[in-house]
XYZ file of C-alpha atoms in Angstrom:
71
model
C 0.087 -0.039 0.001
C 2.864 2.381 0.767
C 4.250 1.730 -2.672
C 1.019 3.150 -4.182
C 1.208 6.290 -1.993
C 4.866 6.844 -2.945
C 4.151 6.244 -6.616
C 1.289 8.820 -6.388
C 3.401 11.435 -4.677
C 6.176 11.049 -7.282
C 3.708 11.167 -10.094
C 2.184 14.370 -8.843
C 5.590 15.774 -8.318
C 6.649 15.082 -11.861
C 3.413 16.563 -13.167
C 4.132 19.756 -11.150
C 7.719 20.045 -12.373
C 6.524 19.553 -15.981
C 3.845 22.102 -15.601
C 6.387 24.623 -14.152
C 8.954 24.202 -16.799
C 6.958 23.589 -19.862
C 6.549 26.276 -22.539
C 7.906 29.190 -20.459
C 11.100 31.015 -20.921
C 12.034 31.013 -17.286
C 15.529 31.545 -16.203
C 17.658 28.638 -15.035
C 17.625 29.938 -11.490
C 13.818 29.891 -11.361
C 13.503 26.429 -12.743
C 16.075 25.271 -10.292
C 14.201 26.769 -7.386
C 10.870 25.202 -8.486
C 12.362 21.904 -8.909
C 14.154 22.006 -5.591
C 11.050 23.017 -3.610
C 8.913 20.367 -5.356
C 11.590 17.729 -4.585
C 11.895 18.808 -1.035
C 8.038 18.686 -0.573
C 7.862 15.261 -2.252
C 10.688 14.002 0.173
C 8.731 15.304 3.198
C 5.505 13.668 1.994
C 7.258 10.333 1.519
C 8.732 10.624 5.058
C 5.158 11.173 6.297
C 4.168 7.924 4.561
C 6.755 5.972 6.549
C 6.589 7.974 9.853
C 3.023 9.344 10.220
C 3.650 10.351 13.896
C 6.451 12.687 12.826
C 6.264 16.133 14.627
C 5.208 18.961 12.546
C 6.764 22.400 12.128
C 4.644 23.977 14.785
C 6.170 21.769 17.366
C 9.588 22.840 16.384
C 8.644 26.479 16.722
C 7.047 25.782 20.113
C 10.309 24.096 21.196
C 12.439 26.969 20.047
C 10.342 29.689 21.740
C 9.687 27.755 24.928
C 13.176 28.488 26.107
C 12.301 32.186 26.086
C 9.399 31.680 28.328
C 6.712 32.095 25.765
C 3.878 29.562 25.756
C-alpha cells in the first residue's frame, strides 16, 4: 500500500515540475528553485508515509520559543 502512495506522490511531483517548466522562458535559477522546492516537498511527503507520527513544524517553533518563556 505504501508503494502506491509513494508512486502517487512522485507522479504528482513530476506533473508539477513538468507544468512549471513547460513552454515558459523562465531563467535557469527559477527552474532550479521550483524543482528544488517540489523535490523537498515530495521527500517530506514520503517521510510522512513511513513515519506518520512525525512532529510538525509548529512543534519545532514551540520548542524553540519555549526557552524564551513564551507559551
